[in-house]
Coordinates of C-alpha atoms and ligand atoms in Angstrom, one line a residue:
M8 CA 114.5 197.9 59.0
I9 CA 112.2 200.1 61.1
K10 CA 111.7 203.3 58.9
V11 CA 108.5 204.5 60.1
S12 CA 109.0 207.3 63.1
I13 CA 107.2 205.3 65.8
R14 CA 106.9 208.8 67.6
D15 CA 104.5 210.0 64.9
L16 CA 102.2 207.1 66.2
M17 CA 100.2 207.0 69.2
I18 CA 98.8 204.4 71.2
K19 CA 95.2 205.0 72.0
I20 CA 93.1 202.6 74.3
Y21 CA 89.3 202.0 75.2
N22 CA 88.8 203.2 78.9
T23 CA 85.9 201.7 80.6
L24 CA 85.9 204.5 83.1
T25 CA 85.5 207.5 80.6
R26 CA 83.9 205.3 78.0
S27 CA 86.3 206.4 75.4
K28 CA 89.5 206.0 73.4
E29 CA 92.0 208.1 74.6
T30 CA 96.1 208.6 74.1
F31 CA 97.8 206.6 76.3
K32 CA 99.9 208.4 78.4
P33 CA 101.9 206.3 81.1
V34 CA 101.9 208.0 85.0
K35 CA 105.9 207.6 84.5
E36 CA 107.5 207.9 81.0
N37 CA 107.7 205.0 79.6
R38 CA 107.6 202.6 82.6
I39 CA 104.3 201.0 82.7
K40 CA 102.1 199.0 85.3
L41 CA 99.9 196.7 84.3
F42 CA 97.8 194.9 86.9
V43 CA 95.4 191.9 85.5
C44 CA 92.9 190.0 87.8
G45 CA 94.1 186.4 88.2
P46 CA 92.3 183.5 88.5
T47 CA 90.7 181.8 91.4
V48 CA 92.6 178.9 91.6
Y49 CA 89.9 176.1 92.5
D50 CA 89.9 173.6 89.4
D51 CA 91.3 173.6 85.8
S52 CA 91.0 177.0 83.8
H53 CA 88.6 176.9 81.1
I54 CA 89.3 178.8 77.3
G55 CA 86.9 181.4 78.1
H56 CA 90.0 182.4 80.7
A57 CA 92.8 181.7 78.3
R58 CA 90.9 184.3 75.9
T59 CA 91.3 187.1 78.8
Y60 CA 94.6 186.1 79.4
I61 CA 96.1 185.6 75.8
S62 CA 94.6 189.2 75.2
F63 CA 96.6 190.6 78.0
D64 CA 99.7 188.7 77.1
V65 CA 99.5 190.4 73.2
I66 CA 98.6 193.8 75.0
A67 CA 101.9 193.5 77.5
R68 CA 103.9 192.5 74.2
Y69 CA 102.7 195.1 71.8
L70 CA 103.8 197.7 74.7
K71 CA 106.7 196.4 75.1
Y72 CA 107.7 196.1 71.6
R73 CA 106.6 200.1 71.3
G74 CA 109.4 200.3 73.5
F75 CA 107.5 200.7 77.2
S76 CA 109.1 199.0 80.0
V77 CA 106.1 196.9 81.4
F78 CA 106.1 195.1 85.0
Y79 CA 103.0 193.1 84.4
L80 CA 101.7 191.9 87.9
Q81 CA 98.7 189.3 88.1
N82 CA 97.3 188.2 91.8
I83 CA 96.1 184.5 92.3
T84 CA 93.1 183.9 94.5
D85 CA 93.8 181.1 96.7
I86 CA 91.4 181.7 99.3
D87 CA 87.6 181.9 98.5
D88 CA 84.8 180.1 99.3
K89 CA 85.0 178.3 95.9
I90 CA 88.0 176.8 97.0
I91 CA 87.0 175.9 100.4
N92 CA 83.7 174.3 99.2
R93 CA 85.6 172.4 96.5
A94 CA 88.3 171.3 99.0
I95 CA 85.5 170.2 101.5
S96 CA 83.9 168.0 98.7
T97 CA 87.1 166.3 97.6
G98 CA 88.5 165.9 101.0
N99 CA 90.9 168.4 100.6
D100 CA 93.1 170.9 102.4
P101 CA 92.1 174.3 100.9
L102 CA 95.3 175.4 100.5
D103 CA 96.7 172.6 99.0
L104 CA 93.7 172.4 96.7
A105 CA 94.7 175.9 95.7
R106 CA 98.2 174.9 95.1
E107 CA 97.6 171.9 93.3
F108 CA 95.1 174.3 90.9
E109 CA 97.5 177.1 90.4
A110 CA 100.2 175.0 89.4
E111 CA 97.8 173.6 87.1
Y112 CA 97.1 176.9 85.6
L113 CA 100.6 178.4 85.2
K114 CA 101.3 175.0 82.9
D115 CA 98.4 175.9 81.0
M116 CA 99.5 179.4 80.7
E117 CA 102.9 178.1 79.8
K118 CA 101.6 176.0 76.8
L119 CA 99.7 178.8 75.6
G120 CA 102.5 180.8 75.4
V121 CA 101.3 183.5 78.0
E122 CA 104.8 184.4 79.5
N123 CA 104.6 188.2 80.1
V124 CA 103.6 188.2 83.4
N125 CA 106.6 189.5 85.7
F126 CA 105.2 188.3 89.6
Y127 CA 102.1 186.4 90.4
A128 CA 101.5 187.5 93.9
R129 CA 99.3 184.7 96.0
A130 CA 96.4 186.7 98.2
T131 CA 97.5 184.1 101.2
E132 CA 101.4 185.8 100.9
H133 CA 99.5 189.1 101.6
I134 CA 97.5 189.1 104.5
E135 CA 99.4 191.6 106.3
E136 CA 98.6 194.1 103.8
I137 CA 95.3 193.6 103.5
K138 CA 95.0 193.9 106.9
A139 CA 97.1 197.3 107.0
Q140 CA 94.4 198.6 104.3
I141 CA 91.3 197.7 106.2
E142 CA 93.1 199.6 109.3
T143 CA 93.5 202.4 107.2
L144 CA 90.0 202.6 105.8
L145 CA 88.6 202.0 109.4
K146 CA 90.8 204.9 110.7
S147 CA 89.8 207.2 107.9
G148 CA 85.7 206.1 108.6
F149 CA 85.2 204.6 105.1
A150 CA 84.5 201.1 107.0
Y151 CA 83.0 199.9 110.2
E152 CA 82.9 197.0 112.2
T153 CA 79.8 194.5 112.9
D154 CA 79.6 191.0 114.4
N155 CA 80.5 189.3 111.3
G156 CA 83.2 191.7 109.8
V157 CA 84.7 194.4 108.6
Y158 CA 82.6 196.2 105.7
F159 CA 83.5 199.4 103.9
D160 CA 80.3 202.0 103.7
V161 CA 79.7 203.1 100.3
S162 CA 77.8 205.8 101.1
K163 CA 81.1 207.5 102.2
Y164 CA 82.2 206.9 99.0
P165 CA 80.2 209.4 96.4
D166 CA 81.9 208.1 93.2
F167 CA 80.9 204.5 93.9
G168 CA 79.2 203.1 90.4
K169 CA 81.8 205.6 88.2
L170 CA 83.2 202.6 86.3
S171 CA 79.9 200.2 85.8
N172 CA 77.9 203.7 85.2
R173 CA 75.4 202.8 87.6
K174 CA 74.0 205.0 90.7
I175 CA 74.0 203.2 94.0
E176 CA 70.5 203.0 94.7
D177 CA 70.2 201.1 91.3
L178 CA 72.7 198.6 92.2
N179 CA 71.8 194.7 92.0
V180 CA 73.0 193.5 95.3
H181 CA 72.5 189.9 95.3
R182 CA 76.5 189.2 95.6
I183 CA 76.9 191.5 97.9
S184 CA 77.2 189.9 101.6
P185 CA 73.9 189.6 103.5
D186 CA 74.6 191.0 106.9
P187 CA 71.5 193.0 109.0
N188 CA 73.8 194.7 110.4
K189 CA 75.4 196.5 107.6
R190 CA 74.7 200.2 107.3
N191 CA 73.8 199.8 103.8
P192 CA 72.7 196.8 101.3
E193 CA 75.6 197.9 99.2
D194 CA 78.3 197.8 101.7
F195 CA 80.9 195.1 101.2
A196 CA 83.1 193.0 103.1
L197 CA 86.9 194.1 103.6
W198 CA 87.5 191.2 106.2
K199 CA 84.9 188.3 107.0
K200 CA 85.2 186.8 110.7
K201 CA 84.8 182.9 110.6
D202 CA 85.9 180.3 112.9
V203 CA 86.3 177.4 110.8
K204 CA 89.6 177.2 108.9
P205 CA 91.6 178.5 106.9
V206 CA 91.4 181.5 108.7
W207 CA 94.3 184.2 109.9
N208 CA 94.0 186.5 113.1
S209 CA 93.3 189.8 113.1
P210 CA 92.4 192.6 115.0
W211 CA 88.8 191.7 114.3
G212 CA 89.2 188.2 115.1
A213 CA 90.0 185.4 113.2
G214 CA 88.8 185.5 109.9
R215 CA 89.4 186.0 106.0
P216 CA 90.0 188.7 103.5
G217 CA 86.7 189.6 101.4
W218 CA 86.6 189.1 98.1
H219 CA 88.2 192.9 96.4
I220 CA 90.8 193.5 98.8
E221 CA 93.5 191.3 97.8
D222 CA 93.9 193.4 94.4
T223 CA 94.2 196.6 96.3
A224 CA 96.4 195.5 98.7
I225 CA 98.9 194.0 96.4
T226 CA 98.9 196.5 94.0
E227 CA 99.5 199.0 96.5
E228 CA 102.0 197.0 97.3
Y229 CA 103.8 196.4 94.2
F230 CA 102.6 199.6 92.3
G231 CA 101.5 202.5 95.0
P232 CA 98.0 204.0 95.1
Q233 CA 98.1 205.1 91.3
Y234 CA 99.1 203.0 88.0
D235 CA 98.7 202.8 84.4
I236 CA 96.7 199.8 83.3
H237 CA 94.2 197.3 84.9
G238 CA 92.4 194.7 83.1
G239 CA 90.3 191.8 83.4
G240 CA 87.1 190.5 81.7
L241 CA 84.0 192.3 81.6
D242 CA 82.3 190.4 84.4
L243 CA 84.9 192.0 87.1
I244 CA 83.5 195.8 86.1
F245 CA 80.9 195.2 88.9
P246 CA 81.1 194.7 91.9
H247 CA 85.1 193.6 91.7
H248 CA 86.8 196.7 90.3
E249 CA 84.3 199.4 91.2
A250 CA 84.8 198.0 94.9
E251 CA 88.9 197.9 94.4
I252 CA 88.7 201.9 93.1
A253 CA 86.2 202.8 96.0
Q254 CA 88.7 201.2 98.4
M255 CA 92.3 202.5 97.1
E256 CA 90.8 205.9 96.5
S257 CA 89.3 206.0 99.7
A258 CA 92.4 204.8 101.1
S259 CA 94.8 206.9 99.7
G260 CA 93.0 210.1 98.6
K261 CA 94.4 209.4 95.2
K262 CA 92.6 210.1 92.5
P263 CA 92.1 207.6 89.4
M264 CA 93.6 204.6 91.2
V265 CA 94.1 203.2 87.5
R266 CA 94.6 205.6 84.3
Y267 CA 93.1 202.7 82.0
W268 CA 90.7 200.2 82.7
M269 CA 90.4 197.4 80.1
H270 CA 87.9 195.0 79.6
T271 CA 87.7 191.8 77.4
G272 CA 85.0 190.5 76.2
F273 CA 83.1 186.9 76.9
L274 CA 84.2 184.0 75.4
N275 CA 80.8 182.8 74.7
V276 CA 78.9 179.3 74.1
N277 CA 75.9 179.4 71.5
G278 CA 75.5 183.0 72.6
E279 CA 76.1 182.6 76.8
K280 CA 79.4 183.3 78.9
M281 CA 81.4 179.9 79.2
S282 CA 81.8 179.4 83.0
K283 CA 82.1 176.8 85.3
S284 CA 78.5 177.5 87.0
L285 CA 77.1 177.1 83.8
G286 CA 79.0 173.8 83.1
N287 CA 79.2 174.9 79.4
F288 CA 82.6 175.1 79.3
I289 CA 86.1 173.3 77.7
T290 CA 89.5 173.4 79.9
I291 CA 92.2 174.6 78.2
K292 CA 94.1 171.2 78.7
E293 CA 91.1 169.5 76.9
L294 CA 91.4 172.2 73.8
I295 CA 95.0 171.4 73.5
K296 CA 95.1 167.7 73.2
K297 CA 93.1 168.6 69.9
Y298 CA 94.5 171.9 68.8
P299 CA 98.2 173.1 68.8
P300 CA 97.9 176.5 71.4
E301 CA 98.6 178.6 68.6
V302 CA 95.6 177.9 67.1
F303 CA 93.6 179.0 69.9
R304 CA 95.6 182.3 70.3
F305 CA 95.2 182.8 66.3
F306 CA 91.1 182.0 66.9
T307 CA 91.4 184.7 70.2
L308 CA 93.6 187.2 67.8
S309 CA 90.8 186.9 65.3
T310 CA 88.7 188.7 67.3
H311 CA 88.9 192.5 68.8
Y312 CA 89.6 191.7 72.9
R313 CA 86.4 193.7 73.7
S314 CA 84.1 192.1 71.3
P315 CA 82.3 188.8 72.7
I316 CA 83.8 185.3 70.6
D317 CA 81.0 182.8 69.8
F318 CA 83.1 179.4 70.3
S319 CA 82.4 177.1 67.7
Q320 CA 84.9 174.3 66.2
E321 CA 84.4 175.5 62.7
I322 CA 85.5 178.9 63.8
L323 CA 88.7 177.3 65.1
E324 CA 89.2 174.9 61.9
Q325 CA 89.2 178.2 60.0
S326 CA 91.6 179.3 62.4
Q327 CA 94.2 176.2 62.0
N328 CA 94.1 177.2 58.4
S329 CA 94.7 180.6 58.4
L330 CA 97.8 179.8 60.5
K331 CA 99.0 177.2 58.4
R332 CA 98.7 179.9 55.7
I333 CA 101.3 182.0 57.7
N334 CA 103.1 179.2 58.6
K335 CA 103.7 178.0 55.2
F336 CA 104.5 181.7 53.9
Y337 CA 106.9 182.2 56.6
E338 CA 108.8 178.4 55.4
T339 CA 108.8 179.6 51.9
I340 CA 110.2 183.1 52.6
D341 CA 113.1 181.3 54.6
E342 CA 113.6 178.5 52.0
L343 CA 113.9 180.9 49.6
L344 CA 116.7 182.9 51.4
N345 CA 118.7 179.6 51.4
I346 CA 119.1 179.2 48.0
E347 CA 122.4 179.2 46.1
T348 CA 122.4 178.4 42.6
S349 CA 120.4 177.6 39.3
T350 CA 117.8 178.5 37.8
F351 CA 114.5 180.3 38.8
D352 CA 111.7 177.9 38.1
Q353 CA 107.9 178.6 38.3
Y354 CA 107.0 178.3 41.8
S355 CA 103.3 177.9 43.3
P356 CA 104.3 178.2 47.0
E357 CA 101.1 176.2 47.9
E358 CA 102.0 172.8 45.6
S359 CA 105.5 172.8 44.4
S360 CA 109.0 173.0 45.6
P361 CA 110.9 176.0 46.0
P362 CA 112.6 177.6 42.8
S363 CA 116.4 177.3 43.0
Y364 CA 118.0 180.5 42.2
I365 CA 117.0 184.1 43.6
P366 CA 118.8 187.0 42.7
E367 CA 120.2 189.1 45.2
T368 CA 119.1 192.3 44.0
G369 CA 116.2 192.8 41.4
E370 CA 114.7 195.8 39.7
N371 CA 111.3 195.8 41.7
D372 CA 113.2 196.0 45.0
E373 CA 111.9 199.6 45.9
Q374 CA 108.6 198.6 45.3
F375 CA 108.5 195.6 47.6
N376 CA 110.2 197.5 50.2
R377 CA 107.6 200.4 49.9
L378 CA 104.8 197.8 50.1
L379 CA 106.4 196.3 53.1
E380 CA 106.7 199.8 54.9
E381 CA 103.0 200.5 54.1
T382 CA 102.1 197.4 55.5
R383 CA 104.1 197.6 58.6
I384 CA 102.5 201.0 58.9
K385 CA 99.1 200.2 58.9
F386 CA 99.8 196.9 61.1
L387 CA 100.9 199.2 63.7
E388 CA 98.1 201.5 63.3
A389 CA 95.7 198.9 63.7
M390 CA 98.0 197.8 67.1
D391 CA 97.8 201.5 68.2
N392 CA 94.1 202.0 67.8
D393 CA 93.1 200.1 70.8
F394 CA 95.3 196.5 70.3
N395 CA 93.2 195.9 66.7
T396 CA 94.3 192.3 66.0
P397 CA 91.7 191.4 63.9
L398 CA 92.7 194.3 61.4
A399 CA 96.4 193.7 61.9
L400 CA 96.0 190.1 60.8
S401 CA 93.9 190.8 57.7
L402 CA 96.7 193.2 56.5
L403 CA 99.1 190.4 56.8
F404 CA 96.8 188.3 54.7
D405 CA 96.4 190.6 52.1
F406 CA 100.3 191.4 52.0
I407 CA 100.8 187.4 52.0
R408 CA 99.0 187.4 48.8
V409 CA 100.8 189.9 46.8
I410 CA 104.4 188.5 47.7
N411 CA 103.1 185.0 47.1
R412 CA 102.1 186.0 43.5
N413 CA 105.1 187.1 43.0
V414 CA 106.8 184.3 44.1
Q415 CA 105.2 182.5 41.7
Q416 CA 106.0 184.7 39.2
G417 CA 109.8 184.7 39.9
T418 CA 109.7 189.1 40.3
I419 CA 111.1 189.1 43.8
S420 CA 114.9 189.2 45.0
Q421 CA 116.8 188.2 48.0
K422 CA 117.0 191.9 49.5
P423 CA 113.1 192.4 49.8
L424 CA 112.6 188.9 51.0
L425 CA 115.0 189.2 54.0
N426 CA 113.6 192.4 55.0
I427 CA 109.8 190.5 55.0
K428 CA 111.2 187.9 57.2
F429 CA 112.5 190.0 59.8
F430 CA 109.3 191.9 59.8
F431 CA 107.7 188.8 60.0
N432 CA 110.0 188.0 63.1
D433 CA 108.4 191.0 64.7
I434 CA 105.1 190.0 64.3
S435 CA 105.8 186.5 65.5
N436 CA 107.3 188.2 69.3
I437 CA 104.3 190.8 69.3
L438 CA 101.2 188.4 68.3
G439 CA 103.0 185.8 70.3
F440 CA 103.0 183.0 67.2
N441 CA 106.2 180.7 66.5
F442 CA 106.2 181.1 63.0
T443 CA 106.9 177.1 62.4
S444 CA 104.9 174.9 60.8
T445 CA 101.7 174.0 62.5
S446 CA 102.5 170.0 62.2
E447 CA 105.7 170.8 64.0
N448 CA 103.8 171.6 66.8
S449 CA 101.1 169.3 67.1
K450 CA 104.2 166.8 67.0
N451 CA 105.5 168.6 70.0
N452 CA 102.4 168.9 71.5
L453 CA 101.6 165.2 71.2
T454 CA 104.9 164.1 72.6
E455 CA 104.4 166.5 75.9
E456 CA 100.6 164.5 75.7
L457 CA 102.6 161.4 75.7
V458 CA 104.9 161.8 78.3
D459 CA 102.0 163.4 80.5
L460 CA 100.3 160.0 79.8
I461 CA 103.4 158.1 80.9
V462 CA 103.8 160.1 84.0
D463 CA 100.5 159.5 85.2
I464 CA 100.5 155.8 84.2
R465 CA 103.9 155.5 86.9
N466 CA 101.8 157.2 89.4
K467 CA 99.2 155.1 89.5
L468 CA 101.8 152.1 89.5
R469 CA 103.4 153.6 92.0
E470 CA 100.4 153.9 94.3
K471 CA 99.9 150.1 93.5
K472 CA 103.7 150.0 95.0
D473 CA 104.8 148.8 91.9
W474 CA 108.4 149.9 92.4
E475 CA 109.7 147.9 90.1
L476 CA 108.1 148.8 87.0
S477 CA 107.9 152.2 88.1
D478 CA 111.8 152.4 88.6
E479 CA 112.0 150.8 85.1
I480 CA 110.3 153.6 83.6
R481 CA 111.7 156.1 85.0
S482 CA 115.2 155.0 84.2
Q483 CA 114.3 154.5 80.5
L484 CA 112.7 158.0 80.5
D485 CA 116.0 159.0 82.2
D486 CA 117.8 157.4 78.6
L487 CA 115.9 159.6 76.7
G488 CA 116.9 162.8 78.6
I489 CA 113.5 163.4 80.4
I490 CA 114.0 163.7 84.1
L491 CA 111.4 162.4 86.8
E492 CA 111.9 163.6 90.3
D493 CA 109.6 162.1 93.1
K494 CA 108.3 164.9 95.6
Ligands
AMP519 P1 87.7 183.9 87.5 O1 89.2 183.1 88.0 O2 86.6 183.3 87.3 O3 87.8 185.1 88.3 O4 88.1 184.5 86.3 C1 89.5 184.9 85.9 C2 89.4 186.0 84.8 O5 89.0 185.1 83.7 C3 88.6 187.2 84.9 O6 88.9 187.9 84.3 C4 87.5 186.7 84.1 O7 86.9 187.9 83.3 C5 88.0 186.1 82.9 N1 87.1 185.4 82.2 C6 85.9 184.3 82.9 N2 85.1 183.4 82.0 C7 85.2 184.5 80.9 C8 84.9 184.4 79.8 N3 84.0 183.3 79.1 N4 85.2 184.7 78.6 C9 86.2 185.4 79.1 N5 86.9 186.1 79.9 C10 86.8 185.1 81.0

């Protein structure tokens, strides 16, 4: 069905490092190594996080569609001051708390259809790799030890600031560890000496890794010192990604550590970044209680991944309506292809039931196939051009309008309809939609919510030691094919 020679097209990616769109060339032919900074797991994720992870999910999907083999790696920050502080305030063990919110994050991602990450690497399971990288940096003179920890000496790395386009002396150092024994105020911690648990032993005493080193230790372990794409939200460019480059390029001597740096714009509320600290957030769980997850995906993809999105109920409603139009179109095509007999009625896809006869071929087939081909090429060009999903979506709506008109007028036959259906199947894979009716989606969603509710009630009964009722609930759920395991 794909007639366009994909080889004639080229993917262009906006690279934060060079501040320009570049033709995409992987380090190794068609095997792509993609790393995206994962969450710090101390609370439920919000829809700002979801925006970033849906964007990279679509980027991974599209690269796969274009024939690349993609190894998509994400870290899980499961040790951090935020986790420890939250654990102290809730009376939990920090690592238990991290596991709990990691599980919640993975559930949220599954619900959002974010399913292309090949491996989630926990920081705490890579302490040896972290220590080895720090050791290398110490040996080669890029790092030094003080009473409080081990630091990276930014003065030894003249390229520091190349990603964020800042000079060392202009750097705003407020987030960097205050330690009077540091050589330069901008030096950042690789290892923090601590005596309060959780701590790990190291040649520099008990402690915990710094904020940036887990990512480079993890990517070095799975990808080596140089790879294709590194992603994350805009807020991570400085200091996090800048520090990653300094660490890895100094440790390996190989430049660039990453060929393409990709950053997503913020999801904002009234012009301000949605974030935990500002308290202006909506969790993924809250959102998908009200809207099918695909509506949020559509909302996300309606804006280019690098641009800011202002969150509003109104735009979410518009997204829901737009998605319904695509779903309705897909259903119509499906229904039309299943019709076998009788005459062709005048048909309005929005209002009436489908016509009862569609000829197998028709005199306009060539014309429809050409239109489909043109739309397909434009769609691919839009996606090739730094993953321009809003343009790609708008092309689909133009196409739907023309085809709907022809369906109404009875001027389209089964052959082009079948080709259109294949095209929409491709689109559903690339953008991560499942073109079924949105009411079907929300029904599925409601069912999941109801099961969660019953499980919560049962857990409360168990806390009250009401074993009889909780066993009965389990057995009734069992009859419905829902197996509960008490751990
Ligand atoms: P964190 O757990 O805060 O490190 O965030 C995980 C990822 O979500 C990072 O790539 C952040 O840049 C991204 N992120 C956090 N808040 C937002 C937001 N409001 N809009 C878009 N991305 C965000």
